[in-house]
Amino acid sequence: MAKKNKKSTISVGVIGSGSFATAIVKILSGNCKTIHWCVRSEFVKGVIEQRKHNPNYLTTVTFNTRDLSISTDINEVVEACEIIILATPSIYLSDALEKMNCNYSDKLFVSAIKGIIPKHNDIVAHYLRDVFKIGFRNQAVIAGPCHAEEVAMERLSYLTIAAAEDQYAETLKDLFSSSYIKVNTSNDILGNEYSAILKNIYAIGAGMANGLGYGDNFQAVFVSNAIREMKVFLDAIYGELPRDVNESAYLGDLLVTAYSLFSRNRNLGNLIGKGYTVKSAIQSMSMVAEGYYAAKSIYETATEKKMKLPIINAIYNVLYEEKNVEKQFAKLTNKLT
Amino acid sequence: MAKKNKKSTISVGVIGSGSFATAIVKILSGNCKTIHWCVRSEFVKGVIEQRKHNPNYLTTVTFNTRDLSISTDINEVVEACEIIILATPSIYLSDALEKMNCNYSDKLFVSAIKGIIPKHNDIVAHYLRDVFKIGFRNQAVIAGPCHAEEVAMERLSYLTIAAAEDQYAETLKDLFSSSYIKVNTSNDILGNEYSAILKNIYAIGAGMANGLGYGDNFQAVFVSNAIREMKVFLDAIYGELPRDVNESAYLGDLLVTAYSLFSRNRNLGNLIGKGYTVKSAIQSMSMVAEGYYAAKSIYETATEKKMKLPIINAIYNVLYEEKNVEKQFAKLTNKLT
């Protein structure tokens, strides 16, 4: 990647047209001359070009279309850019990337995705490394806490950008910083990605507790145990870095999701807690909550590495082993402190 | 204190008739034969004895009055008991205790108070030690997270009981444990007391942010910075103990208060954030929020010890230095990460 001289000269592409992708394009549009935006369909492309807003997500955000180069062809976008920001839902990433056949070896891939690739049962960083041979040095991660809806309203939000190379983290910091976005940098790529994934599982658990009728006192205990459990996982998987899990990218992201009434993950858990079967709870949602896939993958990783993660175990048992949610939580309450 | 043979034989007194005192009497009434309850007035005593509930707080909780020995005389209660639980609002503790002229040297004093004694500008543990010569070995602290209203509904809650002596902590654990109360024990008396006080100040700040229009993304960042700042304070004041601030008594208590829409402290901050003057915000509340007094005392302690606590400083500046809340928070946002 070339060293940037001026903000606007770096060529940046965004893959995805969901709410977080749209928020990212909004943020970048203040700092980049042109954003190459790979959207899902000609329909979406057409609406943005003609009506200047995404037809489906953050529809109140208006774009200056002169700043955008919109395409449905990932190769066109990747070829044009030095930095490629991946912002599809995790379940659609492989569909998008597997069409990529251009040369991307010198590009920086930045994941804003918070979930497991279901087909590979693994995190994005590993998927990019194993399937596309994109090493960690050419990767970065954007972590929250950041509801896209608040970005649309320009409410002050903090992002954390993790990259192995400090210069990449700094470049991305400049691209993302604005009056309403402050950026922290980090070298903890895997820790940031895993914590963003784990927090979705804990949000399912917070929803289950709520659906079962546990109150605010318990919710606070649940979250305080969840962040400790997250630390156990992160230290076991990737413990070499000094890492304070109370930083915004870890605890903050957990809080914004576990306490949000709008989180899909929390809502899935809430339905199950209220007595819906897992299948019917999933069917009632327009899109599967990312924590559902994450629970399986994280459970398997934790089991393989012999970690003790009582919260993850309880949630996994309910989601995949047809265990009774009320009983699982009754047992879990004895393991929390 | 005698070693207990049977739960019901330990003589326990509760000082205070507010909501948390009432919740504590409810909890203890399942485990103690008689609870000596020192209430504020003959009226309160009369209503509880005749109607079996507190006239002012947690009125849905019904007591078996055969289990209660109610008095308005603190000496009568202290003389009768081995364990005295202090559960008045912090601003009324000195009024209650300064009437105490019986011999209390062999008693265990347990503070369930989460605030500064305004007249002494200090925490309860220091006040008991300095004014009443009650050493830390004869003290214990009950920490949350625990909204009294949820205890009334018997929603599962976790308490942490801190005592210098393990045997006291275990005795208290037995007295407080029930189907809806789980008890953790700790030796960190001062850390538990200070964190319960600090969280009220941070809840004022969370309210200010909300009143100013900051959103959920910011709130999560604010709380994640607050717990790190709390750790700085606790380590500086009393760093000898190994202490994980992510345990329920620290982080959990902060969460239940900072995210509660019913917290007096959060509400005070919210009014100020919305543009009320500090004076008018305080006047509009039926009772002063404990974090208001705490902010002054903690700020002074921090200044004396040269700690850097940007959140406490900002809140102190607004509450006591007539600084503009919007500007203080605008500056603060640059210090958070």
XYZ file of C-alpha atoms in Angstrom:
674
model
C 0.000 0.000 0.000
C 1.359 3.426 -0.883
C 1.977 5.885 1.903
C -0.806 8.431 1.782
C 0.003 12.074 1.047
C -3.491 13.435 1.190
C -6.592 11.810 2.682
C -8.555 11.950 -0.462
C -6.020 10.192 -2.641
C -6.206 6.788 -0.991
C -8.465 4.494 -2.930
C -10.932 2.793 -0.622
C -13.545 0.182 -1.399
C -16.455 -0.951 0.736
C -17.986 -4.389 0.177
C -21.579 -4.706 1.348
C -24.764 -2.677 1.384
C -26.260 -3.429 4.792
C -26.590 -0.935 7.611
C -22.998 -1.042 8.846
C -21.597 -0.855 5.301
C -23.812 2.151 4.667
C -22.627 3.773 7.898
C -19.016 3.197 6.882
C -19.561 4.785 3.482
C -21.133 7.766 5.230
C -18.148 8.101 7.568
C -15.585 7.735 4.768
C -17.380 10.149 2.476
C -16.209 13.017 4.673
C -12.581 12.034 4.187
C -12.227 10.305 0.795
C -12.533 11.812 -2.624
C -14.020 8.657 -4.084
C -15.412 5.606 -2.380
C -15.728 2.464 -4.441
C -18.847 0.780 -3.138
C -19.648 -2.815 -4.049
C -23.357 -3.355 -3.465
C -25.453 -6.465 -3.682
C -27.710 -5.744 -6.662
C -28.312 -3.473 -9.604
C -31.474 -2.366 -7.851
C -29.554 -1.086 -4.828
C -26.991 0.557 -7.109
C -29.758 2.232 -9.095
C -31.595 3.595 -6.070
C -28.434 5.004 -4.507
C -27.399 6.628 -7.781
C -30.817 8.099 -8.461
C -32.255 8.803 -5.028
C -28.938 9.248 -3.186
C -29.773 6.876 -0.376
C -29.687 3.142 0.328
C -33.168 1.743 -0.329
C -33.042 -0.691 2.582
C -30.768 0.559 5.368
C -30.158 3.926 7.041
C -32.454 5.450 4.469
C -32.161 8.885 6.031
C -28.486 9.088 5.097
C -28.090 11.079 1.876
C -24.969 10.621 -0.218
C -23.261 12.982 -2.555
C -23.160 10.542 -5.438
C -20.245 12.334 -7.067
C -18.125 10.854 -4.259
C -19.277 7.315 -4.993
C -18.330 4.787 -7.589
C -20.935 2.076 -7.180
C -20.599 -1.381 -8.651
C -22.009 -4.851 -8.229
C -18.713 -6.373 -9.380
C -16.301 -7.112 -6.575
C -13.351 -7.428 -8.938
C -13.912 -3.949 -10.274
C -13.888 -2.567 -6.742
C -10.937 -4.577 -5.458
C -8.819 -3.748 -8.509
C -9.505 -0.052 -8.093
C -8.585 0.107 -4.404
C -5.658 -0.075 -2.013
C -7.896 -0.617 0.986
C -10.894 -2.955 0.893
C -13.350 -2.794 3.759
C -15.422 -5.918 4.217
C -18.812 -5.053 5.665
C -21.284 -7.695 4.551
C -23.166 -9.788 7.102
C -20.793 -12.634 7.948
C -23.052 -15.225 6.316
C -22.779 -13.479 2.932
C -19.052 -12.783 2.928
C -18.036 -16.006 1.228
C -20.617 -15.454 -1.547
C -19.104 -12.052 -2.188
C -15.394 -12.911 -1.895
C -15.475 -16.148 -3.822
C -16.143 -14.166 -6.985
C -12.826 -12.377 -6.468
C -10.304 -13.452 -9.102
C -8.238 -10.300 -9.587
C -4.816 -9.771 -8.031
C -5.280 -8.631 -4.451
C -1.945 -9.611 -2.929
C -0.838 -6.048 -2.100
C -4.185 -4.831 -0.783
C -5.169 -4.167 2.804
C -8.327 -6.037 3.793
C -10.228 -4.492 6.681
C -12.962 -6.506 8.338
C -15.922 -4.691 9.843
C -17.701 -8.036 10.146
C -18.692 -9.376 13.526
C -19.389 -13.003 12.986
C -18.323 -16.452 11.910
C -18.239 -17.564 8.266
C -20.750 -20.420 8.663
C -19.462 -22.442 5.693
C -15.961 -22.451 7.174
C -16.984 -22.302 10.845
C -14.210 -19.813 11.450
C -13.535 -16.115 11.943
C -12.895 -13.715 9.074
C -9.181 -13.271 9.848
C -8.586 -17.016 9.570
C -10.850 -17.318 6.532
C -8.937 -14.584 4.694
C -5.619 -16.170 5.636
C -6.555 -19.782 4.855
C -8.717 -19.398 1.765
C -7.280 -16.262 0.168
C -3.712 -16.353 1.530
C -4.111 -12.832 2.909
C -1.655 -12.694 5.805
C -2.407 -10.911 9.084
C -0.008 -8.131 8.064
C -2.407 -7.271 5.249
C -5.432 -7.355 7.492
C -7.121 -4.964 9.862
C -10.263 -5.073 11.985
C -12.772 -2.346 12.791
C -14.423 -2.856 16.172
C -17.192 -0.991 17.961
C -19.142 -0.136 20.082
C -21.025 1.270 17.124
C -24.688 0.958 16.241
C -24.932 2.008 12.613
C -28.175 3.866 13.365
C -26.322 6.279 15.642
C -23.682 6.897 12.973
C -26.531 7.854 10.650
C -27.586 10.439 13.256
C -23.964 11.570 13.690
C -24.032 10.748 17.382
C -20.522 10.577 18.790
C -19.132 7.057 18.488
C -15.724 5.488 19.084
C -14.228 2.896 16.779
C -11.159 0.806 17.406
C -9.013 -0.107 14.430
C -6.663 -3.011 14.936
C -3.832 -3.769 12.554
C -0.560 -5.630 12.887
C 1.186 -2.707 11.212
C 0.944 0.601 13.100
C 1.134 2.585 9.881
C -1.989 0.871 8.543
C -3.835 1.537 11.793
C -2.866 5.220 11.575
C -3.885 5.487 7.928
C -7.269 3.981 8.725
C -7.609 6.233 11.757
C -7.254 9.284 9.514
C -9.801 7.903 7.062
C -12.399 7.238 9.755
C -11.928 10.170 12.152
C -14.516 12.916 12.005
C -16.526 15.265 14.190
C -18.687 12.344 15.311
C -16.198 9.432 15.078
C -13.178 9.049 17.338
C -10.755 6.240 16.582
C -8.581 4.184 18.907
C -5.859 2.009 17.440
C -4.681 -1.407 18.518
C -2.495 -4.294 17.375
C -4.871 -6.923 18.706
C -6.467 -8.065 15.434
C -7.656 -11.461 16.631
C -8.688 -10.226 20.084
C -10.797 -7.485 18.573
C -12.386 -9.830 16.081
C -13.084 -12.568 18.617
C -14.516 -10.173 21.174
C -16.882 -8.714 18.589
C -18.056 -12.269 17.866
C -18.276 -13.365 21.504
C -20.331 -10.363 22.485
C -23.080 -11.479 20.082
C -23.316 -14.798 21.916
C -23.451 -13.054 25.286
C -26.160 -10.772 23.907
C -28.200 -13.898 23.074
C -27.692 -14.952 26.713
C -28.706 -11.514 28.017
C -31.862 -11.817 25.941
C -32.553 -15.324 27.258
C -32.230 -14.041 30.844
C -34.618 -11.216 30.086
C -37.110 -13.535 28.420
C -36.961 -15.875 31.403
C -37.871 -13.009 33.727
C -34.507 -12.300 35.341
C -34.195 -8.637 36.264
C -31.683 -5.822 36.053
C -29.700 -7.000 39.089
C -29.083 -10.330 37.380
C -28.373 -8.713 34.025
C -25.542 -6.717 35.605
C -24.104 -9.877 37.178
C -24.460 -11.714 33.866
C -22.559 -9.038 31.938
C -19.856 -8.783 34.612
C -19.355 -12.547 34.342
C -19.465 -12.383 30.543
C -16.571 -9.941 30.292
C -14.519 -12.127 32.642
C -15.348 -15.181 30.548
C -14.417 -13.261 27.403
C -11.028 -12.539 28.939
C -10.506 -16.253 29.646
C -11.242 -17.018 26.000
C -9.077 -14.239 24.552
C -6.136 -15.008 26.837
C -6.327 -18.709 25.921
C -6.597 -18.151 22.199
C -4.222 -15.262 21.851
C -2.690 -14.304 25.135
C 0.628 -12.815 24.103
C -0.560 -9.234 23.859
C -1.106 -7.025 26.861
C -4.848 -6.486 26.599
C -7.294 -4.666 28.855
C -10.723 -6.150 28.193
C -12.273 -3.061 29.753
C -11.327 -1.005 26.710
C -14.163 0.158 24.494
C -13.636 -2.428 21.765
C -14.165 -5.285 24.235
C -16.339 -4.198 27.183
C -17.913 -1.237 25.379
C -18.978 -3.391 22.465
C -20.373 -6.013 24.840
C -22.365 -3.329 26.686
C -23.849 -1.666 23.647
C -25.060 -5.025 22.368
C -26.130 -6.725 25.592
C -28.078 -3.669 26.767
C -29.582 -2.831 23.389
C -33.258 -3.522 22.885
C -32.627 -3.454 19.140
C -29.944 -6.125 18.965
C -30.976 -9.067 16.797
C -28.924 -11.352 18.995
C -30.548 -10.180 22.205
C -33.948 -10.460 20.551
C -33.293 -14.067 19.496
C -32.392 -14.941 23.071
C -35.397 -13.098 24.417
C -37.789 -15.099 22.241
C -36.193 -18.365 23.333
C -36.334 -17.263 26.976
C -40.019 -16.519 26.583
C -40.638 -20.091 25.422
C -40.259 -20.114 21.649
C -38.336 -23.073 20.299
C -34.975 -22.179 18.801
C -36.293 -23.066 15.353
C -39.420 -20.944 15.638
C -37.471 -18.049 17.157
C -35.070 -18.126 14.208
C -37.907 -18.423 11.702
C -39.654 -15.400 13.196
C -36.637 -13.203 12.461
C -35.980 -11.727 9.037
C -32.298 -12.594 9.298
C -30.437 -15.067 11.456
C -28.625 -13.445 14.372
C -24.874 -13.778 13.912
C -24.407 -15.019 17.476
C -26.281 -18.184 16.545
C -23.481 -19.399 14.261
C -20.850 -17.955 16.544
C -22.077 -20.020 19.500
C -21.301 -23.251 17.681
C -17.878 -22.256 16.423
C -16.777 -20.680 19.707
C -18.077 -23.644 21.708
C -16.058 -26.017 19.537
C -12.904 -23.924 19.827
C -13.329 -23.668 23.589
C -13.929 -27.400 23.941
C -10.895 -28.221 21.819
C -8.752 -25.966 23.993
C -10.336 -27.255 27.218
C -11.552 -23.830 28.360
C -14.223 -23.497 31.021
C -16.820 -21.102 29.700
C -20.067 -21.723 31.592
C -22.070 -18.990 29.858
C -21.075 -20.058 26.343
C -21.776 -23.668 27.290
C -25.274 -22.903 28.561
C -26.156 -20.914 25.444
C -24.716 -23.588 23.151
C -26.691 -26.291 24.962
C -29.920 -24.395 24.407
C -29.225 -23.463 20.774
C -27.783 -26.766 19.546
C -28.501 -29.525 22.050
C -32.212 -28.882 22.592
C -31.598 -28.310 26.286
C -34.276 -26.507 28.272
C -33.369 -22.826 28.582
C -34.902 -22.396 32.033
C -32.937 -25.331 33.462
C -29.715 -24.279 31.744
C -29.974 -20.828 33.280
C -30.918 -22.203 36.703
C -27.691 -24.243 36.609
C -25.732 -21.306 35.237
C -26.778 -19.025 38.114
C -24.808 -21.290 40.463
C -21.654 -20.806 38.416
C -21.812 -17.017 38.265
C -20.323 -14.851 40.970
C -19.081 -12.279 68.200
C -20.191 -15.789 69.168
C -19.761 -18.480 66.574
C -23.206 -19.278 65.326
C -24.658 -22.733 65.908
C -27.958 -22.205 64.216
C -28.882 -19.457 61.787
C -31.746 -18.213 63.842
C -29.811 -17.690 67.062
C -27.606 -14.866 65.870
C -29.010 -11.545 66.948
C -29.140 -9.123 64.062
C -30.167 -5.510 63.988
C -30.968 -3.329 61.004
C -30.694 0.455 61.268
C -32.814 2.344 58.755
C -36.261 2.177 57.221
C -35.643 3.189 53.614
C -35.989 0.864 50.649
C -32.667 -0.963 50.983
C -33.121 -1.407 54.758
C -36.565 -2.844 54.077
C -35.132 -5.191 51.461
C -32.476 -6.359 53.916
C -35.070 -7.073 56.596
C -37.024 -9.062 54.033
C -33.949 -11.098 53.085
C -32.938 -11.722 56.712
C -36.448 -12.647 57.785
C -36.076 -15.950 55.975
C -32.970 -16.834 57.983
C -33.247 -15.132 61.393
C -35.631 -15.875 64.213
C -35.813 -12.259 65.281
C -34.671 -9.135 63.512
C -34.210 -6.032 65.597
C -35.240 -3.205 63.353
C -34.462 0.382 64.238
C -36.812 2.612 62.252
C -36.989 6.371 61.963
C -40.284 7.186 63.651
C -43.068 5.858 65.823
C -45.336 6.231 62.806
C -43.242 3.857 60.710
C -43.015 1.428 63.647
C -46.783 1.578 64.130
C -47.613 0.969 60.489
C -45.248 -1.984 60.202
C -46.589 -3.528 63.409
C -50.209 -3.037 62.472
C -50.278 -3.320 58.691
C -47.197 -5.540 58.324
C -45.520 -3.394 55.715
C -43.321 -0.308 55.529
C -45.588 2.690 54.857
C -43.105 4.416 52.546
C -40.837 1.880 50.809
C -41.342 -1.520 49.173
C -44.902 -1.407 50.379
C -45.735 -4.694 48.676
C -43.397 -6.590 51.002
C -45.389 -8.113 53.853
C -43.599 -9.036 57.090
C -44.407 -11.640 59.640
C -44.303 -9.240 62.570
C -43.596 -12.050 65.030
C -40.104 -12.135 63.515
C -39.560 -8.424 64.116
C -38.654 -6.395 67.176
C -39.151 -2.833 66.036
C -37.786 0.158 67.871
C -36.983 3.804 67.305
C -34.185 3.632 69.878
C -30.812 2.755 68.376
C -29.337 1.840 71.770
C -32.040 -0.741 72.360
C -31.252 -2.339 69.002
C -27.463 -2.207 69.275
C -27.476 -3.605 72.817
C -29.662 -6.523 71.744
C -27.541 -7.529 68.744
C -24.223 -9.082 67.784
C -24.449 -7.851 64.220
C -25.660 -4.355 63.335
C -26.448 -3.606 59.733
C -26.326 0.061 58.818
C -28.766 0.810 56.019
C -29.823 4.429 56.301
C -29.204 6.873 53.479
C -25.632 8.075 54.000
C -26.762 11.599 54.843
C -28.804 10.349 57.825
C -26.268 7.917 59.295
C -24.600 10.394 61.604
C -27.984 11.519 63.008
C -28.757 7.893 63.835
C -25.375 6.783 65.155
C -24.600 9.840 67.242
C -27.385 8.826 69.607
C -25.502 5.600 70.288
C -24.101 5.586 73.842
C -24.263 1.898 74.771
C -21.248 -0.419 74.694
C -20.725 -1.591 71.127
C -17.060 -2.557 71.207
C -17.617 -6.274 70.497
C -20.247 -5.839 67.811
C -19.871 -6.349 64.085
C -20.968 -3.292 62.100
C -22.013 -4.012 58.534
C -22.451 -1.116 56.156
C -25.016 -1.388 53.391
C -24.626 2.338 52.758
C -23.348 3.600 49.443
C -22.327 7.140 50.069
C -20.249 9.710 51.850
C -21.126 11.047 55.308
C -21.487 14.702 54.269
C -20.722 16.151 57.707
C -17.416 14.261 57.780
C -16.775 14.234 54.024
C -15.599 10.644 54.315
C -16.703 7.060 53.722
C -18.571 4.985 56.306
C -15.624 2.692 57.088
C -13.422 5.680 57.989
C -16.263 7.402 59.868
C -16.864 4.295 62.009
C -13.160 3.933 62.682
C -12.422 7.606 63.409
C -15.529 8.690 65.293
C -16.611 5.437 66.968
C -13.289 3.610 67.206
C -14.743 0.630 65.402
C -11.752 -1.038 63.740
C -11.866 -2.586 60.252
C -11.809 -6.038 61.861
C -15.232 -5.286 63.336
C -16.587 -3.999 60.081
C -18.109 -5.493 56.968
C -19.599 -4.101 53.773
C -22.543 -5.320 51.709
C -22.198 -4.466 48.038
C -24.480 -4.955 45.033
C -25.554 -4.946 42.291
C -28.907 -4.894 44.007
C -31.929 -2.709 43.354
C -34.144 -3.078 46.444
C -37.236 -3.180 44.232
C -36.052 -6.434 42.650
C -35.413 -7.968 46.057
C -39.029 -7.119 46.894
C -40.056 -9.127 43.822
C -37.646 -11.927 44.759
C -35.791 -11.594 41.486
C -32.445 -13.343 41.668
C -29.757 -10.959 42.898
C -26.118 -11.331 43.916
C -24.631 -9.581 46.911
C -20.976 -9.354 47.828
C -20.096 -9.281 51.501
C -16.636 -7.991 52.339
C -15.067 -8.459 55.752
C -11.496 -8.476 56.987
C -12.266 -11.683 58.893
C -13.301 -14.636 56.719
C -15.475 -16.073 59.488
C -17.569 -12.904 59.615
C -17.987 -12.944 55.866
C -19.137 -16.583 56.018
C -21.570 -15.890 58.878
C -23.089 -13.021 56.936
C -23.212 -15.142 53.808
C -25.355 -17.680 55.645
C -27.648 -14.967 56.970
C -28.203 -13.423 53.545
C -28.320 -16.451 51.238
C -31.731 -17.526 49.993
C -33.540 -18.830 46.938
C -33.293 -15.368 45.384
C -30.058 -14.061 46.928
C -26.619 -15.455 46.146
C -23.692 -14.158 48.133
C -20.050 -13.720 47.143
C -17.482 -13.020 49.840
C -14.438 -10.770 49.723
C -11.811 -9.203 51.982
C -11.809 -5.921 50.093
C -13.819 -3.763 52.531
C -12.578 -0.389 51.343
C -12.554 -1.353 47.679
C -16.156 -2.503 47.861
C -17.251 0.591 49.735
C -15.392 2.999 47.462
C -16.637 1.337 44.290
C -20.231 1.553 45.507
C -19.683 5.281 46.078
C -17.821 5.904 42.820
C -20.505 4.221 40.740
C -23.033 6.824 41.928
C -20.826 9.590 40.553
C -20.424 7.761 37.255
C -24.198 7.284 37.144
C -24.575 11.071 37.396
C -22.180 11.316 34.451
C -24.106 8.703 32.464
C -27.239 10.752 33.102
C -25.505 13.972 32.005
C -24.429 12.287 28.752
C -27.965 11.112 28.140
C -29.429 14.532 28.921
C -26.940 16.145 26.533
C -28.106 13.848 23.731
C -25.197 11.413 23.540
C -26.400 7.991 22.430
C -25.930 4.347 23.318
C -22.593 4.052 21.512
C -21.173 6.817 23.680
C -22.790 5.456 26.832
C -20.951 2.156 26.334
C -17.645 3.983 25.852
C -18.359 6.131 28.899
C -19.008 3.103 31.122
C -15.984 1.242 29.782
C -13.829 4.285 30.658
C -15.547 4.631 34.035
C -14.617 1.122 35.160
C -11.003 1.715 34.123
C -10.997 5.011 36.011
C -12.503 3.258 39.036
C -9.620 0.795 38.946
C -7.108 3.657 38.930
C -8.780 5.102 42.014
C -9.068 1.813 43.900
C -5.507 0.771 43.117
C -4.205 4.148 44.283
C -6.199 4.212 47.491
C -5.927 0.608 48.457
C -3.899 -1.353 46.005
C -2.508 -4.156 48.142
C -5.286 -6.631 47.449
C -5.565 -8.580 44.237
C -8.791 -7.183 42.903
C -10.651 -7.832 39.662
C -12.837 -4.790 39.026
C -14.905 -6.881 36.634
C -16.437 -8.761 39.541
C -20.088 -8.134 40.261
C -19.526 -5.840 43.241
C -17.531 -3.415 41.117
C -18.525 -3.614 37.437
C -21.937 -5.184 38.104
C -22.898 -2.452 40.542
C -21.713 0.219 38.117
C -23.785 -1.327 35.315
C -27.004 -1.687 37.286
C -26.796 1.958 38.338
C -25.458 3.580 35.184
C -27.985 1.775 32.960
C -30.937 2.155 35.321
C -33.638 4.611 34.370
C -34.721 4.667 38.022
C -31.395 5.682 39.574
C -31.642 8.998 41.441
C -28.033 9.687 40.522
C -28.555 9.100 36.827
C -31.696 11.213 36.969
C -29.868 14.122 38.598
C -27.277 14.035 35.825
C -29.953 13.772 33.168
C -31.702 16.931 34.401
C -28.403 18.824 34.419
C -27.571 17.520 30.940
C -30.939 18.759 29.720
C -30.126 22.258 30.901
C -31.371 22.541 34.492
C -28.968 24.305 36.834
C -27.426 22.044 39.452
C -29.430 23.832 42.144
C -32.761 23.516 40.375
C -32.060 19.872 39.471
C -31.365 19.090 43.123
C -34.429 21.020 44.271
C -36.660 19.108 41.872
C -35.713 15.805 43.515
C -37.338 14.608 46.711
C -33.967 13.538 48.080
C -30.426 14.498 47.163
C -28.658 11.880 45.090
C -25.776 10.379 47.060
C -23.366 10.810 44.169
C -23.627 14.572 44.602
C -21.824 14.512 47.951
C -19.578 11.708 46.785
C -18.290 13.752 43.834
C -16.847 16.392 46.174
C -15.228 13.964 48.575
C -13.799 11.695 45.891
C -12.526 14.651 43.877
C -10.694 15.965 46.923
C -9.192 12.576 47.720
C -8.097 12.148 44.106
C -6.590 15.623 43.974
C -4.724 15.068 47.218
C -3.306 11.817 45.875
C -2.583 13.340 42.447
C -4.703 10.843 40.538
C -5.832 11.561 36.983
C -9.577 10.926 36.841
C -10.968 12.868 33.881
C -14.563 11.689 34.335
C -14.720 12.523 38.048
C -13.088 15.878 37.313
C -15.640 16.785 34.643
C -18.560 15.859 36.892
C -17.075 17.717 39.854
C -16.530 20.812 37.724
C -20.172 20.835 36.694
C -21.573 20.103 40.161
C -19.348 22.369 42.237
C -17.531 24.811 39.972
C -20.484 26.012 37.905
C -18.784 24.829 34.748
C -20.928 24.351 31.645
C -21.897 20.692 31.314
C -21.871 20.696 27.510
C -18.345 22.097 27.349
C -17.091 19.801 30.112
C -18.365 16.772 28.210
C -17.002 18.047 24.890
C -13.564 18.215 26.526
C -14.058 14.880 28.231
C -14.809 13.114 24.948
C -11.229 13.830 23.871
C -9.876 12.076 26.949
C -11.927 8.906 26.597
C -10.741 5.997 24.502
